[in-house]
Amino acid sequence: MFCEQCGAKLPEGAKFCAGCGAKTERVQVAYTASAEPAPPRPGAYSGQPGSEPLRVGQYIGMLLLMIVPILSVVLLFVWSFGGSVNLNKKNFARAMLIVSAIGIVLSIIFSTALIGIVGELFGGYY
Ligand SMILES: [Zn+2]
């Protein structure tokens, strides 16, 4: 850190230059403003609490729980609307609920269409 007026070297945090008596605060502010923000350290996570990345083991556990018929639905609702649930887990659960809802709707449409086709093949409507 150097004085803007006379170029003398200043001790860290000095308010006035020892050489010419000029205020150093303006220089400090200008330096801070022009300084680039520190890049995040690799591996360091600086997000909101509750949004930490999930580990591979946690994903495996979640996917294994999805195999269990009734428990999976209960867990998806708990994770989707629970208060202190990890954000990634929450979003995973919401995505799973949406996908399974689409799956149910599609299976209803297909089974309805299939019943119609089968009915027509066997002449049920004549
Ligand atoms: Zn000076």
PDB file of C-alpha atoms and ligand atoms in Angstrom:
ATOM      1  CA  MET A   1       0.000   0.000   0.000  1.00  0.00           C
ATOM      2  CA  PHE A   2       1.410   3.374  -1.074  1.00  0.00           C
ATOM      3  CA  CYS A   3       0.425   7.016  -0.585  1.00  0.00           C
ATOM      4  CA  GLU A   4      -1.500   8.499  -3.503  1.00  0.00           C
ATOM      5  CA  GLN A   5       0.038  11.951  -2.979  1.00  0.00           C
ATOM      6  CA  CYS A   6       3.742  11.290  -2.443  1.00  0.00           C
ATOM      7  CA  GLY A   7       4.160   7.588  -3.159  1.00  0.00           C
ATOM      8  CA  ALA A   8       5.599   6.771   0.262  1.00  0.00           C
ATOM      9  CA  LYS A   9       5.116   3.236   1.526  1.00  0.00           C
ATOM     10  CA  LEU A  10       2.414   3.098   4.183  1.00  0.00           C
ATOM     11  CA  PRO A  11       1.891   0.615   6.994  1.00  0.00           C
ATOM     12  CA  GLU A  12      -1.137  -1.645   6.602  1.00  0.00           C
ATOM     13  CA  GLY A  13      -4.344   0.036   7.800  1.00  0.00           C
ATOM     14  CA  ALA A  14      -2.795   3.525   8.120  1.00  0.00           C
ATOM     15  CA  LYS A  15      -5.361   6.355   8.021  1.00  0.00           C
ATOM     16  CA  PHE A  16      -2.856   9.125   7.121  1.00  0.00           C
ATOM     17  CA  CYS A  17       0.421   9.185   5.231  1.00  0.00           C
ATOM     18  CA  ALA A  18       3.422   9.661   7.515  1.00  0.00           C
ATOM     19  CA  GLY A  19       5.282  11.524   4.736  1.00  0.00           C
ATOM     20  CA  CYS A  20       2.782  14.150   3.561  1.00  0.00           C
ATOM     21  CA  GLY A  21      -0.173  13.752   5.922  1.00  0.00           C
ATOM     22  CA  ALA A  22      -2.659  12.974   3.136  1.00  0.00           C
ATOM     23  CA  LYS A  23      -5.674  10.844   3.951  1.00  0.00           C
ATOM     24  CA  THR A  24      -5.281   7.260   2.731  1.00  0.00           C
ATOM     25  CA  GLU A  25      -8.911   6.150   3.048  1.00  0.00           C
ATOM     26  CA  ARG A  26      -9.812   7.192  -0.500  1.00  0.00           C
ATOM     27  CA  VAL A  27      -6.981   5.105  -1.887  1.00  0.00           C
ATOM     28  CA  GLN A  28      -8.073   2.101   0.155  1.00  0.00           C
ATOM     29  CA  VAL A  29     -11.688   2.424  -1.024  1.00  0.00           C
ATOM     30  CA  ALA A  30     -10.612   2.767  -4.657  1.00  0.00           C
ATOM     31  CA  TYR A  31      -8.413  -0.291  -4.327  1.00  0.00           C
ATOM     32  CA  THR A  32     -11.192  -2.342  -2.750  1.00  0.00           C
ATOM     33  CA  ALA A  33     -13.681  -1.333  -5.436  1.00  0.00           C
ATOM     34  CA  SER A  34     -11.386  -2.243  -8.301  1.00  0.00           C
ATOM     35  CA  ALA A  35     -10.289  -5.510  -6.726  1.00  0.00           C
ATOM     36  CA  GLU A  36     -11.726  -8.594  -8.356  1.00  0.00           C
ATOM     37  CA  PRO A  37     -13.874 -10.810  -6.139  1.00  0.00           C
ATOM     38  CA  ALA A  38     -11.935 -13.716  -4.731  1.00  0.00           C
ATOM     39  CA  PRO A  39     -12.577 -16.881  -6.778  1.00  0.00           C
ATOM     40  CA  PRO A  40     -14.187 -19.693  -4.789  1.00  0.00           C
ATOM     41  CA  ARG A  41     -11.734 -22.239  -3.497  1.00  0.00           C
ATOM     42  CA  PRO A  42     -11.959 -25.570  -5.320  1.00  0.00           C
ATOM     43  CA  GLY A  43     -13.987 -28.009  -3.305  1.00  0.00           C
ATOM     44  CA  ALA A  44     -15.371 -25.288  -1.062  1.00  0.00           C
ATOM     45  CA  TYR A  45     -19.140 -25.039  -1.068  1.00  0.00           C
ATOM     46  CA  SER A  46     -20.555 -21.538  -0.437  1.00  0.00           C
ATOM     47  CA  GLY A  47     -24.296 -21.952  -0.931  1.00  0.00           C
ATOM     48  CA  GLN A  48     -27.327 -21.674   1.294  1.00  0.00           C
ATOM     49  CA  PRO A  49     -27.563 -24.074   4.208  1.00  0.00           C
ATOM     50  CA  GLY A  50     -29.608 -27.142   3.292  1.00  0.00           C
ATOM     51  CA  SER A  51     -28.515 -27.067  -0.350  1.00  0.00           C
ATOM     52  CA  GLU A  52     -25.246 -28.922   0.040  1.00  0.00           C
ATOM     53  CA  PRO A  53     -24.540 -31.399  -2.741  1.00  0.00           C
ATOM     54  CA  LEU A  54     -25.734 -34.901  -1.935  1.00  0.00           C
ATOM     55  CA  ARG A  55     -23.192 -37.691  -1.795  1.00  0.00           C
ATOM     56  CA  VAL A  56     -23.334 -40.640  -4.184  1.00  0.00           C
ATOM     57  CA  GLY A  57     -24.315 -42.907  -1.280  1.00  0.00           C
ATOM     58  CA  GLN A  58     -27.273 -40.671  -0.460  1.00  0.00           C
ATOM     59  CA  TYR A  59     -28.507 -40.839  -4.064  1.00  0.00           C
ATOM     60  CA  ILE A  60     -28.150 -44.645  -4.039  1.00  0.00           C
ATOM     61  CA  GLY A  61     -30.116 -44.794  -0.771  1.00  0.00           C
ATOM     62  CA  MET A  62     -32.862 -42.568  -2.193  1.00  0.00           C
ATOM     63  CA  LEU A  63     -33.113 -44.609  -5.399  1.00  0.00           C
ATOM     64  CA  LEU A  64     -33.204 -47.896  -3.460  1.00  0.00           C
ATOM     65  CA  LEU A  65     -36.029 -46.529  -1.275  1.00  0.00           C
ATOM     66  CA  MET A  66     -37.956 -45.691  -4.471  1.00  0.00           C
ATOM     67  CA  ILE A  67     -38.245 -49.449  -5.142  1.00  0.00           C
ATOM     68  CA  VAL A  68     -40.346 -49.987  -1.985  1.00  0.00           C
ATOM     69  CA  PRO A  69     -43.965 -49.514  -3.186  1.00  0.00           C
ATOM     70  CA  ILE A  70     -45.828 -47.559  -0.486  1.00  0.00           C
ATOM     71  CA  LEU A  71     -42.834 -46.255   1.454  1.00  0.00           C
ATOM     72  CA  SER A  72     -41.492 -44.528  -1.660  1.00  0.00           C
ATOM     73  CA  VAL A  73     -44.680 -42.452  -2.091  1.00  0.00           C
ATOM     74  CA  VAL A  74     -44.712 -41.514   1.600  1.00  0.00           C
ATOM     75  CA  LEU A  75     -41.030 -40.538   1.477  1.00  0.00           C
ATOM     76  CA  LEU A  76     -41.510 -38.495  -1.703  1.00  0.00           C
ATOM     77  CA  PHE A  77     -44.248 -36.455  -0.035  1.00  0.00           C
ATOM     78  CA  VAL A  78     -42.202 -36.043   3.164  1.00  0.00           C
ATOM     79  CA  TRP A  79     -39.128 -34.936   1.189  1.00  0.00           C
ATOM     80  CA  SER A  80     -41.139 -32.668  -1.130  1.00  0.00           C
ATOM     81  CA  PHE A  81     -42.929 -30.725   1.577  1.00  0.00           C
ATOM     82  CA  GLY A  82     -40.711 -31.263   4.623  1.00  0.00           C
ATOM     83  CA  GLY A  83     -39.236 -28.153   6.217  1.00  0.00           C
ATOM     84  CA  SER A  84     -35.624 -29.090   6.905  1.00  0.00           C
ATOM     85  CA  VAL A  85     -35.038 -31.325   3.904  1.00  0.00           C
ATOM     86  CA  ASN A  86     -31.946 -30.833   1.781  1.00  0.00           C
ATOM     87  CA  LEU A  87     -32.843 -28.751  -1.285  1.00  0.00           C
ATOM     88  CA  ASN A  88     -31.418 -31.322  -3.703  1.00  0.00           C
ATOM     89  CA  LYS A  89     -33.389 -34.124  -2.045  1.00  0.00           C
ATOM     90  CA  LYS A  90     -36.500 -31.906  -2.101  1.00  0.00           C
ATOM     91  CA  ASN A  91     -36.129 -31.198  -5.815  1.00  0.00           C
ATOM     92  CA  PHE A  92     -35.422 -34.872  -6.508  1.00  0.00           C
ATOM     93  CA  ALA A  93     -38.607 -35.855  -4.651  1.00  0.00           C
ATOM     94  CA  ARG A  94     -40.680 -33.227  -6.492  1.00  0.00           C
ATOM     95  CA  ALA A  95     -39.300 -34.365  -9.850  1.00  0.00           C
ATOM     96  CA  MET A  96     -40.081 -37.993  -8.951  1.00  0.00           C
ATOM     97  CA  LEU A  97     -43.653 -37.048  -7.947  1.00  0.00           C
ATOM     98  CA  ILE A  98     -44.202 -35.139 -11.205  1.00  0.00           C
ATOM     99  CA  VAL A  99     -42.749 -37.964 -13.301  1.00  0.00           C
ATOM    100  CA  SER A 100     -44.846 -40.597 -11.502  1.00  0.00           C
ATOM    101  CA  ALA A 101     -47.956 -38.410 -11.911  1.00  0.00           C
ATOM    102  CA  ILE A 102     -47.254 -38.173 -15.651  1.00  0.00           C
ATOM    103  CA  GLY A 103     -46.724 -41.948 -15.669  1.00  0.00           C
ATOM    104  CA  ILE A 104     -50.085 -42.564 -13.992  1.00  0.00           C
ATOM    105  CA  VAL A 105     -51.892 -40.244 -16.436  1.00  0.00           C
ATOM    106  CA  LEU A 106     -50.196 -41.871 -19.431  1.00  0.00           C
ATOM    107  CA  SER A 107     -50.981 -45.385 -18.202  1.00  0.00           C
ATOM    108  CA  ILE A 108     -54.658 -44.425 -17.769  1.00  0.00           C
ATOM    109  CA  ILE A 109     -54.723 -43.002 -21.313  1.00  0.00           C
ATOM    110  CA  PHE A 110     -53.005 -46.075 -22.775  1.00  0.00           C
ATOM    111  CA  SER A 111     -55.135 -48.579 -20.873  1.00  0.00           C
ATOM    112  CA  THR A 112     -58.303 -46.714 -21.915  1.00  0.00           C
ATOM    113  CA  ALA A 113     -57.152 -46.760 -25.527  1.00  0.00           C
ATOM    114  CA  LEU A 114     -56.228 -50.437 -25.227  1.00  0.00           C
ATOM    115  CA  ILE A 115     -59.654 -51.337 -23.813  1.00  0.00           C
ATOM    116  CA  GLY A 116     -61.221 -49.452 -26.730  1.00  0.00           C
ATOM    117  CA  ILE A 117     -59.068 -51.297 -29.285  1.00  0.00           C
ATOM    118  CA  VAL A 118     -59.734 -54.689 -27.700  1.00  0.00           C
ATOM    119  CA  GLY A 119     -63.429 -53.928 -27.530  1.00  0.00           C
ATOM    120  CA  GLU A 120     -63.493 -52.990 -31.215  1.00  0.00           C
ATOM    121  CA  LEU A 121     -61.515 -56.122 -32.212  1.00  0.00           C
ATOM    122  CA  PHE A 122     -64.007 -58.379 -30.520  1.00  0.00           C
ATOM    123  CA  GLY A 123     -66.972 -56.471 -31.862  1.00  0.00           C
ATOM    124  CA  GLY A 124     -68.143 -55.320 -28.480  1.00  0.00           C
ATOM    125  CA  TYR A 125     -69.786 -52.195 -29.923  1.00  0.00           C
ATOM    126  CA  TYR A 126     -71.900 -53.944 -32.570  1.00  0.00           C
TER     127      TYR A 126
HETATM  128 ZN    ZN B   1       2.100  10.829   1.300  1.00  0.00          ZN
END
